[in-house]
Short mmCIF file of C-alpha atoms in Angstrom, two decimals:
data_model
loop_
_atom_site.label_atom_id
_atom_site.label_comp_id
_atom_site.label_asym_id
_atom_site.label_seq_id
_atom_site.Cartn_x
_atom_site.Cartn_y
_atom_site.Cartn_z
CA MET A 1 2.18 -12.97 0.72
CA ALA A 2 3.94 -15.43 -1.56
CA GLN A 3 1.68 -16.65 -4.34
CA VAL A 4 1.77 -18.99 -7.32
CA ILE A 5 0.46 -17.87 -10.69
CA SER A 6 0.39 -20.67 -13.23
CA ASN A 7 2.73 -20.07 -16.19
CA SER A 8 4.02 -16.89 -14.50
CA GLY A 9 7.47 -17.26 -16.02
CA HIS A 10 9.06 -16.37 -12.66
CA ASP A 11 11.88 -18.64 -11.49
CA ASP A 12 11.17 -18.19 -7.79
CA MET A 13 8.51 -17.21 -5.25
CA ILE A 14 6.08 -14.42 -6.21
CA HIS A 15 5.67 -11.81 -3.45
CA ASP A 16 3.10 -9.44 -4.93
CA ALA A 17 0.58 -9.37 -7.78
CA VAL A 18 -1.33 -6.14 -8.49
CA LEU A 19 -3.88 -5.15 -11.13
CA ASP A 20 -3.73 -1.70 -12.66
CA TYR A 21 -6.51 0.90 -12.29
CA TYR A 22 -8.52 -0.51 -15.21
CA GLY A 23 -7.97 -4.18 -14.34
CA ARG A 24 -6.34 -4.80 -17.73
CA ARG A 25 -2.77 -5.37 -16.61
CA LEU A 26 -1.22 -7.46 -13.87
CA ALA A 27 2.24 -6.71 -12.44
CA THR A 28 3.99 -9.46 -10.47
CA CYS A 29 7.31 -9.45 -8.63
CA SER A 30 9.50 -12.23 -7.34
CA SER A 31 12.58 -13.39 -5.48
CA ASP A 32 14.04 -13.94 -8.99
CA LYS A 33 14.72 -10.13 -8.97
CA THR A 34 12.31 -9.44 -11.85
CA ILE A 35 8.91 -7.81 -12.40
CA LYS A 36 6.57 -9.16 -15.06
CA ILE A 37 3.71 -7.30 -16.74
CA PHE A 38 0.82 -9.37 -18.08
CA GLU A 39 -2.00 -8.27 -20.39
CA ILE A 40 -5.30 -9.60 -18.96
CA ASP A 41 -7.99 -10.75 -21.40
CA GLY A 42 -10.91 -12.53 -19.72
CA ASP A 43 -9.38 -15.40 -17.78
CA GLN A 44 -6.24 -15.43 -19.95
CA HIS A 45 -3.01 -13.57 -19.23
CA LYS A 46 -0.24 -12.90 -21.72
CA LEU A 47 3.28 -11.86 -20.75
CA GLN A 48 3.99 -8.41 -22.15
CA GLU A 49 7.23 -7.32 -20.51
CA THR A 50 9.89 -8.41 -18.00
CA LEU A 51 11.44 -5.53 -16.04
CA LYS A 52 14.91 -5.97 -14.57
CA GLY A 53 17.18 -3.76 -12.51
CA HIS A 54 16.85 -4.93 -8.92
CA GLU A 55 19.71 -6.84 -7.30
CA GLY A 56 17.60 -8.63 -4.68
CA ALA A 57 14.15 -10.13 -4.14
CA VAL A 58 11.39 -7.71 -5.23
CA TRP A 59 8.80 -7.49 -2.45
CA CYS A 60 6.13 -5.12 -3.73
CA VAL A 61 4.85 -3.41 -6.88
CA SER A 62 2.37 -0.53 -7.11
CA TRP A 63 0.66 1.19 -10.07
CA ALA A 64 0.26 4.98 -10.03
CA HIS A 65 -3.08 6.54 -10.96
CA PRO A 66 -3.40 6.77 -14.78
CA LYS A 67 -3.66 10.59 -14.64
CA PHE A 68 0.15 10.49 -14.19
CA GLY A 69 0.68 8.16 -17.17
CA THR A 70 1.62 4.50 -16.91
CA LEU A 71 3.94 4.41 -13.89
CA LEU A 72 4.89 1.35 -11.86
CA ALA A 73 6.92 1.46 -8.64
CA SER A 74 8.80 -1.47 -7.15
CA CYS A 75 10.86 -2.06 -4.00
CA SER A 76 13.39 -4.67 -3.11
CA ASN A 77 15.66 -6.32 -0.59
CA ASP A 78 18.47 -4.39 -2.34
CA GLY A 79 17.30 -1.19 -0.56
CA ARG A 80 16.22 0.48 -3.80
CA VAL A 81 12.95 1.75 -5.19
CA HIS A 82 12.57 1.78 -8.98
CA ILE A 83 9.97 3.72 -10.93
CA TYR A 84 9.26 2.49 -14.45
CA ARG A 85 7.30 4.35 -17.10
CA GLU A 86 5.66 2.98 -20.23
CA SER A 87 5.75 5.24 -23.26
CA PRO A 88 2.76 4.37 -25.47
CA SER A 89 3.03 2.81 -28.91
CA THR A 90 3.16 5.41 -31.67
CA SER A 91 2.93 2.94 -34.58
CA PRO A 92 3.17 -0.82 -35.20
CA SER A 93 6.90 -0.39 -35.81
CA HIS A 94 7.28 1.57 -32.53
CA PRO A 95 5.64 -0.60 -29.85
CA ALA A 96 5.10 0.59 -26.29
CA GLN A 97 8.34 0.69 -24.32
CA TRP A 98 9.13 0.47 -20.61
CA THR A 99 12.00 2.51 -19.20
CA GLN A 100 13.33 2.97 -15.68
CA VAL A 101 12.84 6.70 -15.05
CA PHE A 102 13.98 6.98 -11.42
CA THR A 103 15.87 4.98 -8.80
CA SER A 104 15.77 5.85 -5.11
CA THR A 105 18.92 4.95 -3.17
CA PHE A 106 17.93 6.77 0.03
CA HIS A 107 17.54 3.62 2.17
CA THR A 108 20.30 1.53 3.74
CA ALA A 109 18.30 -1.71 4.10
CA SER A 110 15.47 -3.61 2.43
CA VAL A 111 12.52 -1.50 1.22
CA ASN A 112 9.47 -3.59 2.12
CA MET A 113 6.52 -1.70 0.68
CA VAL A 114 5.68 1.16 -1.69
CA SER A 115 2.32 2.94 -1.85
CA TRP A 116 1.06 5.75 -4.14
CA SER A 117 -1.03 8.51 -2.58
CA PRO A 118 -4.58 9.37 -3.68
CA PRO A 119 -4.09 11.22 -7.00
CA ASP A 120 -5.55 14.57 -5.90
CA LEU A 121 -2.67 14.93 -3.41
CA GLY A 122 -0.15 14.79 -6.26
CA CYS A 123 2.23 12.16 -7.60
CA LEU A 124 3.54 10.90 -4.23
CA LEU A 125 5.06 7.53 -3.37
CA ALA A 126 5.62 6.43 0.24
CA CYS A 127 8.36 3.82 0.82
CA ALA A 128 8.73 1.74 4.02
CA SER A 129 12.17 0.35 4.89
CA SER A 130 13.84 -2.03 7.35
CA ASP A 131 16.30 0.80 8.11
CA GLY A 132 13.51 2.29 10.27
CA GLN A 133 12.78 5.15 7.88
CA VAL A 134 9.99 6.14 5.53
CA SER A 135 10.76 8.16 2.41
CA VAL A 136 8.17 10.00 0.33
CA LEU A 137 9.06 10.63 -3.31
CA GLU A 138 7.20 13.37 -5.16
CA PHE A 139 7.23 14.17 -8.87
CA ARG A 140 6.79 17.90 -9.43
CA ASN A 141 8.37 20.58 -11.63
CA ASN A 142 9.57 17.75 -13.86
CA GLN A 143 11.79 16.16 -11.22
CA TRP A 144 11.65 13.71 -8.30
CA ASP A 145 11.98 15.34 -4.87
CA HIS A 146 12.06 13.38 -1.63
CA THR A 147 11.69 13.66 2.12
CA ILE A 148 12.89 10.95 4.51
CA PHE A 149 12.32 10.54 8.24
CA ALA A 150 12.73 8.02 11.07
CA ALA A 151 9.44 6.19 11.70
CA HIS A 152 9.92 2.87 13.55
CA GLY A 153 13.30 2.19 15.14
CA MET A 154 13.23 -1.56 14.50
CA GLY A 155 12.12 -1.31 10.87
CA VAL A 156 9.05 -0.28 8.84
CA ASN A 157 7.13 -3.09 7.15
CA ALA A 158 4.06 -1.36 5.73
CA VAL A 159 2.57 1.99 4.71
CA SER A 160 -0.96 2.97 3.60
CA TRP A 161 -2.34 6.41 2.65
CA ALA A 162 -5.52 7.90 4.06
CA PRO A 163 -8.21 8.73 1.50
CA SER A 164 -8.37 12.41 0.59
CA GLY A 165 -11.54 14.49 0.54
CA ALA A 166 -14.06 15.63 3.14
CA LEU A 167 -13.72 13.89 6.48
CA PRO A 168 -16.24 11.27 7.71
CA GLY A 169 -19.35 12.83 9.21
CA ALA A 170 -18.65 15.98 7.17
CA ILE A 171 -22.26 16.81 6.39
CA ALA A 172 -22.99 17.30 10.08
CA ARG A 173 -20.07 19.67 10.54
CA LYS A 174 -20.11 23.45 10.15
CA ASP A 175 -17.18 23.55 7.73
CA GLY A 176 -18.69 20.78 5.58
CA GLY A 177 -15.64 18.69 6.39
CA GLN A 178 -13.34 20.78 4.21
CA GLN A 179 -10.88 21.43 6.99
CA ASN A 180 -7.85 19.21 6.33
CA ALA A 181 -9.76 17.79 3.33
CA ASN A 182 -6.55 17.29 1.40
CA ALA A 183 -4.19 16.56 4.26
CA LYS A 184 -1.34 14.25 3.28
CA ARG A 185 -1.72 11.51 5.85
CA PHE A 186 -0.77 7.84 6.11
CA ALA A 187 -0.40 4.94 8.53
CA THR A 188 2.73 2.81 9.02
CA GLY A 189 3.30 -0.56 10.66
CA GLY A 190 6.60 -1.56 12.20
CA SER A 191 8.73 -4.23 13.83
CA ASP A 192 8.22 -2.32 17.11
CA ASN A 193 4.64 -3.79 17.06
CA MET A 194 3.11 -0.32 16.55
CA VAL A 195 0.78 1.29 14.03
CA LYS A 196 1.48 5.03 13.71
CA ILE A 197 -0.28 7.86 11.87
CA TRP A 198 1.69 10.62 10.12
CA GLU A 199 0.68 13.94 8.57
CA TYR A 200 2.57 16.34 6.33
CA ASN A 201 3.51 19.60 8.06
CA GLN A 202 4.00 22.48 5.62
CA GLN A 203 5.94 24.58 8.10
CA THR A 204 8.62 21.95 8.67
CA ASN A 205 8.35 20.43 5.18
CA THR A 206 8.27 16.90 6.57
CA TYR A 207 5.87 14.32 8.01
CA THR A 208 5.04 14.58 11.71
CA GLN A 209 3.86 11.72 13.89
CA MET A 210 0.26 12.37 14.98
CA GLY A 211 0.30 9.40 17.33
CA VAL A 212 0.19 5.64 17.84
CA LEU A 213 -3.04 3.67 17.53
CA PRO A 214 -4.15 2.40 20.97
CA ASN A 215 -4.16 -1.25 22.14
CA GLY A 216 -1.65 -2.36 19.52
CA HIS A 217 -0.04 -5.67 18.67
CA SER A 218 2.31 -7.90 20.67
CA ASP A 219 4.53 -8.78 17.68
CA TRP A 220 5.64 -7.33 14.34
CA VAL A 221 3.04 -5.48 12.27
CA ARG A 222 3.35 -7.00 8.79
CA ASP A 223 0.74 -4.93 6.94
CA VAL A 224 -1.51 -1.95 7.43
CA ALA A 225 -4.45 -0.81 5.28
CA TRP A 226 -6.40 2.45 5.53
CA SER A 227 -9.88 2.03 4.09
CA PRO A 228 -9.99 3.94 0.76
CA THR A 229 -13.59 5.15 1.07
CA LEU A 230 -14.97 7.98 3.19
CA LEU A 231 -17.91 6.32 4.94
CA SER A 232 -19.57 7.57 8.15
CA LYS A 233 -16.32 6.58 9.86
CA THR A 234 -12.85 5.66 8.66
CA TYR A 235 -11.10 2.35 9.25
CA ILE A 236 -7.50 1.16 9.60
CA ALA A 237 -6.72 -2.57 9.65
CA SER A 238 -3.39 -4.17 10.54
CA ALA A 239 -2.05 -7.72 10.22
CA SER A 240 0.54 -9.04 12.62
CA GLN A 241 2.95 -11.79 13.45
CA ASP A 242 0.92 -12.13 16.69
CA LYS A 243 -1.76 -14.01 14.65
CA THR A 244 -4.36 -11.24 14.94
CA VAL A 245 -5.85 -8.58 12.70
CA LYS A 246 -6.89 -5.38 14.46
CA ILE A 247 -9.45 -2.90 13.11
CA TRP A 248 -9.54 0.67 14.40
CA THR A 249 -12.23 3.26 13.64
CA SER A 250 -12.52 7.03 13.87
CA THR A 251 -15.11 9.65 12.96
CA ASN A 252 -12.41 12.35 12.91
CA PRO A 253 -9.09 10.90 11.70
CA ALA A 254 -7.35 14.27 12.19
CA ASP A 255 -7.79 13.79 15.96
CA ILE A 256 -5.52 10.93 17.09
CA GLY A 257 -7.49 10.65 20.35
CA SER A 258 -10.64 9.71 18.40
CA TRP A 259 -9.23 6.40 17.16
CA GLN A 260 -10.60 3.33 18.94
CA LEU A 261 -9.86 -0.36 18.62
CA ALA A 262 -13.14 -1.73 17.24
CA LYS A 263 -12.31 -5.40 16.63
CA VAL A 264 -9.61 -8.04 17.07
CA LEU A 265 -9.84 -10.97 14.63
CA GLU A 266 -7.99 -14.05 15.89
CA PHE A 267 -6.54 -16.62 13.50
CA GLY A 268 -5.30 -19.52 15.63
CA ASP A 269 -1.88 -20.65 14.44
CA ALA A 270 -1.63 -18.50 11.29
CA VAL A 271 0.85 -15.64 11.13
CA LEU A 272 -0.86 -12.88 9.13
CA TRP A 273 0.80 -11.28 6.12
CA ARG A 274 -1.59 -8.95 4.31
CA VAL A 275 -4.82 -6.98 4.79
CA SER A 276 -6.63 -5.22 1.95
CA TRP A 277 -9.92 -3.28 1.74
CA SER A 278 -12.40 -3.50 -1.13
CA LEU A 279 -12.82 -0.29 -3.14
CA SER A 280 -16.19 0.23 -1.44
CA GLY A 281 -14.23 0.22 1.82
CA ASN A 282 -16.43 -2.16 3.80
CA VAL A 283 -14.99 -5.63 3.03
CA LEU A 284 -11.60 -6.62 4.42
CA ALA A 285 -9.49 -9.41 2.87
CA VAL A 286 -6.98 -11.13 5.17
CA SER A 287 -4.24 -13.55 4.09
CA GLY A 288 -1.67 -15.43 6.10
CA SER A 289 0.72 -18.34 6.46
CA ASP A 290 -2.08 -20.93 6.32
CA GLY A 291 -2.61 -20.23 2.60
CA LYS A 292 -6.18 -19.01 3.17
CA VAL A 293 -7.80 -15.70 2.24
CA SER A 294 -10.80 -14.70 4.34
CA LEU A 295 -13.23 -11.85 3.65
CA TRP A 296 -14.72 -9.94 6.61
CA LYS A 297 -17.62 -7.48 6.71
CA GLU A 298 -19.18 -5.36 9.43
CA ASN A 299 -22.89 -6.07 9.88
CA LEU A 300 -25.55 -3.52 10.84
CA ARG A 301 -24.98 -4.26 14.53
CA GLY A 302 -21.31 -3.28 14.17
CA GLU A 303 -20.05 -6.88 14.45
CA TRP A 304 -17.45 -8.25 12.06
CA GLU A 305 -18.24 -11.57 10.44
CA CYS A 306 -16.40 -13.81 8.00
CA VAL A 307 -18.45 -13.81 4.79
CA ARG A 308 -16.14 -15.99 2.69
CA GLU A 309 -13.02 -18.10 2.91
CA ILE A 310 -10.87 -19.00 -0.07
CA THR A 311 -8.28 -21.75 0.26
CA GLU A 312 -5.41 -21.56 -2.17
#
C-alpha cells in the first residue's frame, strides 16, 4: 500500500515501510528507486542511510532475523532482489556501513514481494514475481544458493511463510506435534485469483504444491499472510482486487484437505492491498484503496468483528 511518511526524503510514492525486529529502525522504499533507513527514537525518526541500486520502483523491503546479522532484502519492478548488510561500527572514525552483498537476477519481470522464513528454518528468502515464478534464496556454507519454480501462471503477487514449530493441537497428538515441525512451508497469492500452499521436498530439492485453498477469490490476490503464531488452529488471510478478505483455518496445516474458508470480510468499493497479522496472531490488519486500515479479531463465538478503524 502506498503511504506518506512526513519528511521521508523520498521523491515519490512510498510502497512499504517496515520496522526491524527490535522496533528501532524503519526501512522504507519508493518509486524513486531508493530505500531509506531511519533510526527511531520515541516519536522521532532520523534518516540514517539511503540505499541505491535498483533501476525501477522498489515495492517491498524485509528485515532478516537479527541472528543472521543486520540484513535487509528489497525487490523491485526491475526484476531484481537486493540483499544489503550493515557492518557494525568499530570506532567513531569507522561508522556502521551498508553494502549490497547479493543481487538476484533470476526473474524476468517485476519482483513484487520478498519474505524471510522463520529463523529456525535457516536464512531463507522467498521472492514472488510477475513472471509467474517464486524463487527461494538460501545463505549457507558462506554462499547464496537458490531454487526457482513456476507457481502462478499469470504472476505471483505475494508470499508468506508458515510458522515453524509443533503443529496446532500438538498436545493432543501422539507425536507431540513434532512430525513436520520444521517443514519449510509457505502460501502464495497470484493473478490467477488463487492462494496456494507449498512445501519443501528434500527428495526433489524443490518446493511442491500441496494444494489450492478452497472457495478462493474472483480477482487478483494482492496479499497473503500466514498467522505467525501457533494457536489451537492456524490461519491464512488473503486480500484481493475483488474487494474481499478471506480467512482460512486449519488444525493440521500439513493436510491440505483440512483447510476451510472460515470468513469472508467484504469492503464495499475498496480494492484491498495488504493484510498483516499481529505477533500474537489473533488480530488482522487490512488496508486498501480507501486509505483506511481496519483491525479485525475473532471473538469467543468464532465470529470476526472490526475492533478498530484508522483513517489515514
